[in-house]
GROMACS .gro file of C-alpha atoms in nm:
model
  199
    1UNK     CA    1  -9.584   2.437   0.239
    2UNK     CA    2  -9.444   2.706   0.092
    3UNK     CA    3  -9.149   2.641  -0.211
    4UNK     CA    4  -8.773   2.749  -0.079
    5UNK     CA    5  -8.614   2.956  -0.276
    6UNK     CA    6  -8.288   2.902  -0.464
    7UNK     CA    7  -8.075   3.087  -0.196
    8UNK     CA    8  -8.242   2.848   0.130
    9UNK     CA    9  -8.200   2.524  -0.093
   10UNK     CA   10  -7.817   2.636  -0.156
   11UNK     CA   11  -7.827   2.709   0.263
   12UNK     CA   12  -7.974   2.376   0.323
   13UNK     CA   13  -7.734   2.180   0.123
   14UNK     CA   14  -7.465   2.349   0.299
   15UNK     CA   15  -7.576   2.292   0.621
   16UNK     CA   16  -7.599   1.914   0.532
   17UNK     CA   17  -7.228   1.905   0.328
   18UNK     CA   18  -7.126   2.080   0.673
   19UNK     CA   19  -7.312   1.838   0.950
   20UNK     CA   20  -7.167   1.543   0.709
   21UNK     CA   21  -6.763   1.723   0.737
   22UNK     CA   22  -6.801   1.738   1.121
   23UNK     CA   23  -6.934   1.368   1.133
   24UNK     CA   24  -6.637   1.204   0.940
   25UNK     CA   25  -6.382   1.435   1.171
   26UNK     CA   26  -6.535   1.377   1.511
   27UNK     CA   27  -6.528   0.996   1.350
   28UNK     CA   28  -6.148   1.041   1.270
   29UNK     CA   29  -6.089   1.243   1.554
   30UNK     CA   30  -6.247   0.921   1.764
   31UNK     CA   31  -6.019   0.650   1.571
   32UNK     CA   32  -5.665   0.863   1.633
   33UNK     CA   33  -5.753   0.885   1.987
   34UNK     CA   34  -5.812   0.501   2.001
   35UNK     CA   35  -5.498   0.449   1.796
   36UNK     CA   36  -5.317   0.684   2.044
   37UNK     CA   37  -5.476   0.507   2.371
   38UNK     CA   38  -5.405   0.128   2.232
   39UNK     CA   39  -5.037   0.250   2.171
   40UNK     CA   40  -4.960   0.364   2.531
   41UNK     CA   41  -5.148   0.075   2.697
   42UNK     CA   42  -4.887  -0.123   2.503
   43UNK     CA   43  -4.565   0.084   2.568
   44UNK     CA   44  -4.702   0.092   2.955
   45UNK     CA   45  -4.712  -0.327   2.941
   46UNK     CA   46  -4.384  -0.305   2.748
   47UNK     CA   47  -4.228  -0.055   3.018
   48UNK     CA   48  -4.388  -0.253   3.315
   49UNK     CA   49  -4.221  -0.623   3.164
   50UNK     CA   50  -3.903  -0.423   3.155
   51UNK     CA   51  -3.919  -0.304   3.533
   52UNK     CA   52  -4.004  -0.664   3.618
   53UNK     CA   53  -3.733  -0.857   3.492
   54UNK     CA   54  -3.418  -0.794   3.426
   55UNK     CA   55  -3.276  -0.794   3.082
   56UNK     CA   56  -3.004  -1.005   3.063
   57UNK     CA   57  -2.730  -0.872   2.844
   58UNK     CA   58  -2.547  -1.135   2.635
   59UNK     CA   59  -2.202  -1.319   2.737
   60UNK     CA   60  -1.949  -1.167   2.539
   61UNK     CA   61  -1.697  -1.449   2.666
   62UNK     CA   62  -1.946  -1.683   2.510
   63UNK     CA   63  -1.712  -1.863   2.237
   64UNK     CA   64  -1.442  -1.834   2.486
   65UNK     CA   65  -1.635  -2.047   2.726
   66UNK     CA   66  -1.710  -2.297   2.428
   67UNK     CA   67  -1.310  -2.327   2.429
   68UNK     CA   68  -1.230  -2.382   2.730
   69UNK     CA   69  -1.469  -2.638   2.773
   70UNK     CA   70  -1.293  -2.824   2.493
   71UNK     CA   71  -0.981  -2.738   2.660
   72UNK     CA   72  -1.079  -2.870   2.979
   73UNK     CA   73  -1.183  -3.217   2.826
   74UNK     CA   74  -0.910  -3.291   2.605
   75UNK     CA   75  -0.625  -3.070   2.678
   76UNK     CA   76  -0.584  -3.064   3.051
   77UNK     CA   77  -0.465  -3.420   3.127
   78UNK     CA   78  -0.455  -3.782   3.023
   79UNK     CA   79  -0.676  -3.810   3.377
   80UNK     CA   80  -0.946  -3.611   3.301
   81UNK     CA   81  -0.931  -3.695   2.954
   82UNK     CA   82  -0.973  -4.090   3.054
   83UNK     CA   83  -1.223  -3.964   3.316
   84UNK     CA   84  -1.502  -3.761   3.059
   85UNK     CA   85  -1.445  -3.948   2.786
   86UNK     CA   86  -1.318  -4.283   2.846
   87UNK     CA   87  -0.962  -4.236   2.602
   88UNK     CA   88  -0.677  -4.127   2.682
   89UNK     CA   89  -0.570  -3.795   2.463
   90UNK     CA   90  -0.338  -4.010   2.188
   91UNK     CA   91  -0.626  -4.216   2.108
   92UNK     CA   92  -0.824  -3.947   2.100
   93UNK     CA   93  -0.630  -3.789   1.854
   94UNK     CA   94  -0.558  -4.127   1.679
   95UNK     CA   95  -0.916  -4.124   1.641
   96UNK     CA   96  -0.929  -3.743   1.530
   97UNK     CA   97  -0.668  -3.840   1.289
   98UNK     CA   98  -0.862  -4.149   1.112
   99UNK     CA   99  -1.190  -3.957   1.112
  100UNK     CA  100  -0.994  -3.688   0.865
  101UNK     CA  101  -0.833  -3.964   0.638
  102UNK     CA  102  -1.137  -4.109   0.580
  103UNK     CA  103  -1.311  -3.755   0.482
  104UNK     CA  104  -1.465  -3.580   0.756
  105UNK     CA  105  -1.377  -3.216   0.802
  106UNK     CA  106  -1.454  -2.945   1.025
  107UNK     CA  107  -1.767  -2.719   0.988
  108UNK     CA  108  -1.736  -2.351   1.024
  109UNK     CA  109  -1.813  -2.327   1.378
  110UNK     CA  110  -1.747  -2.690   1.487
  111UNK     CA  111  -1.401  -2.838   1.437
  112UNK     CA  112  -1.349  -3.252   1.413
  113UNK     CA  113  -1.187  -3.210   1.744
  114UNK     CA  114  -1.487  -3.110   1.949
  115UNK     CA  115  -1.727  -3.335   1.715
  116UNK     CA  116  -1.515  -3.620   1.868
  117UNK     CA  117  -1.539  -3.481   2.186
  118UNK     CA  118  -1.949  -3.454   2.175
  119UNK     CA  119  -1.956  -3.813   2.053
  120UNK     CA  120  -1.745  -3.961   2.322
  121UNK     CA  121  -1.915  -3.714   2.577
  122UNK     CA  122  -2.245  -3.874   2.513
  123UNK     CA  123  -2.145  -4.263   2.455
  124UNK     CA  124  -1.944  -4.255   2.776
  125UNK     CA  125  -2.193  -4.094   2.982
  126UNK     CA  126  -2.499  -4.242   2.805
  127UNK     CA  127  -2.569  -3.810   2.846
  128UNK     CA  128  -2.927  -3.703   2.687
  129UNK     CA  129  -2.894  -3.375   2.443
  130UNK     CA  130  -2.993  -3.094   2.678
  131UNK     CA  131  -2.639  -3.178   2.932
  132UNK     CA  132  -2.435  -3.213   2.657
  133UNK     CA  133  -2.589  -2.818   2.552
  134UNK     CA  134  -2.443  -2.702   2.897
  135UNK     CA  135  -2.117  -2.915   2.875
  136UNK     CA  136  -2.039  -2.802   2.553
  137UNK     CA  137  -2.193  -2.449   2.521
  138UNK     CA  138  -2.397  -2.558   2.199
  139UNK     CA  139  -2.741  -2.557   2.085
  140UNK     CA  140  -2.913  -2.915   2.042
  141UNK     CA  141  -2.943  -2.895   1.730
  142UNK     CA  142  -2.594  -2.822   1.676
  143UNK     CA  143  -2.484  -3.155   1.871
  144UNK     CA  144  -2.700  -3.397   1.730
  145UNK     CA  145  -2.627  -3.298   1.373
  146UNK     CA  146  -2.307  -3.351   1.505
  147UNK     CA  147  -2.338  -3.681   1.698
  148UNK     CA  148  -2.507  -3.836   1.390
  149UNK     CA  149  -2.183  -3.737   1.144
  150UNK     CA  150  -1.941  -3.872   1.392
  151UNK     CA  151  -2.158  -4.176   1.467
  152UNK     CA  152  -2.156  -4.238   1.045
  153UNK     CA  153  -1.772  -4.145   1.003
  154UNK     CA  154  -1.717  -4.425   1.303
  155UNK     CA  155  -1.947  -4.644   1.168
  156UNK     CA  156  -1.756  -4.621   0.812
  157UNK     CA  157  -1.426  -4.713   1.006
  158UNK     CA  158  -1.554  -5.069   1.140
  159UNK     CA  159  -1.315  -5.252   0.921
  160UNK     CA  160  -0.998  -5.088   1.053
  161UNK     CA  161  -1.162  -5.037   1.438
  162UNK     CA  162  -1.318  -5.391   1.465
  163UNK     CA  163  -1.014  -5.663   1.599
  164UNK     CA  164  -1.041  -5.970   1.386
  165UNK     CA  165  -0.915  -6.236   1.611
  166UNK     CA  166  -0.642  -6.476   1.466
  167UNK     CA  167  -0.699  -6.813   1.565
  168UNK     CA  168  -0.395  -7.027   1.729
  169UNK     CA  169  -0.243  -7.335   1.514
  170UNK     CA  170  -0.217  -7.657   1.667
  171UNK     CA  171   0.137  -7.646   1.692
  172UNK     CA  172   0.178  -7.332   1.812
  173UNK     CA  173   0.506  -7.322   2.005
  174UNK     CA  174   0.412  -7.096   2.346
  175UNK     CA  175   0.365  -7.364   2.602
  176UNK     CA  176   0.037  -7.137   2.774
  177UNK     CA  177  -0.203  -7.258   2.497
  178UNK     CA  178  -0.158  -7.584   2.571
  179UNK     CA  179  -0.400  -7.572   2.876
  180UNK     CA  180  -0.693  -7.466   2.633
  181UNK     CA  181  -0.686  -7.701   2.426
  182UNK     CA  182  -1.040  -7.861   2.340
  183UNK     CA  183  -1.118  -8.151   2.181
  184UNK     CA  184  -1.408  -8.249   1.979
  185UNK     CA  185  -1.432  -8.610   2.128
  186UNK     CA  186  -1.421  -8.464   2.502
  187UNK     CA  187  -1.730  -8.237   2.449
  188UNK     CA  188  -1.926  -8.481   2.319
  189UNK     CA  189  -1.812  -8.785   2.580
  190UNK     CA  190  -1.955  -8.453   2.830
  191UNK     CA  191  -2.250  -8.390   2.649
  192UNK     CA  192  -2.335  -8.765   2.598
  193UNK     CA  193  -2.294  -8.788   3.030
  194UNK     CA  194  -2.520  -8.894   3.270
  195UNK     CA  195  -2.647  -8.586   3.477
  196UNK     CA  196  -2.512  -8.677   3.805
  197UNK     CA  197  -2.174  -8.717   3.620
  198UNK     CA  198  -2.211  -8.377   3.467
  199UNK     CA  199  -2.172  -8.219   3.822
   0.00000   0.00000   0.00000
């Protein structure tokens, strides 16, 4: 085989620079046109979700409806009040009241008023988180965060909330108490007897 010549070898080497070129384009030309493809498979999906549900705008009354809820459970009537949750509106506010002397205070979104009101809520309807979400217009976590810093501030306020009972003196001038009066010596003359006397 004959020797090429400077001018074929220089021919050759272009031909293979040039078959190399068009390989690497027809290769980029082949990834763009995937790229391209994948994207409108995925703007078709996207536009076909779109046509099959209906997007839901958000409430603007939202907080409004938030308020009035409130509203409706504390500020309509003593009735409804007593009804939802079990106190009527002065102790509710009583309690409102103590809660703030003893150093709760409202969050930025939540005031002590409607913390009271998710506490009660849920103790007097033994309610589970996700009713209280749609009575209140809150998100869960938002009530039981809540629920648990009411549920502390009340528990903190056992010693004025819990009624100490006074016992009654012997001599104790009303004449009623004299009908429940107990001696020692009749319960144990009872306990000491006999079964058939018992009855």
């Amino acid at each position: 085989m004959a020797r090429l010549t400077k001018r074929e070898r220089r021919k050759k080497a272009n031909r293979k620079t040039l078959v190399a070129v068009l390989c690497m384009m027809r290769v980029v030309n082949t990834v763009v046109q995937l790229y391209l493809l994948i994207t409108d498979l995925i703007a078709e999906r996207h536009r076909q979700r779109l046509r099959q549900k209906p997007h839901l705008r958000p409430n603007p009354n939202y907080y409004q409806h938030q308020i009035d809820a409130l509203n409706r459970l504390v500020r309509q009537s003593d009735t409804t009040c007593h009804n939802q949750l079990r106190v009527n509106r002065h102790t509710f506010m009583t309690l409102c009241h103590l809660l703030t002397q003893n150093g709760l205070e409202s969050s930025r979104n939540v005031t002590i008023v409607e913390k009271v009101a998710i506490f009660l809520w849920i103790i007097a309807h033994h309610t589970k988180n996700r009713r209280t979400i749609l009575q209140f217009w809150r998100s869960g976590e938002t009530i039981s965060r809540h629920f648990n810093s009411i549920l502390i501030a009340v528990l903190r306020l056992h010693n004025v909330l819990w009624y100490h009972p006074q016992p009654i003196p012997a001599n104790e001038p009303d004449a009623r108490w004299k009908w429940f009066e107990v001696h020692k010596w009749h319960m144990v003359s009872y306990s000491n007897a006999p079964i058939d006397y018992k009855n």
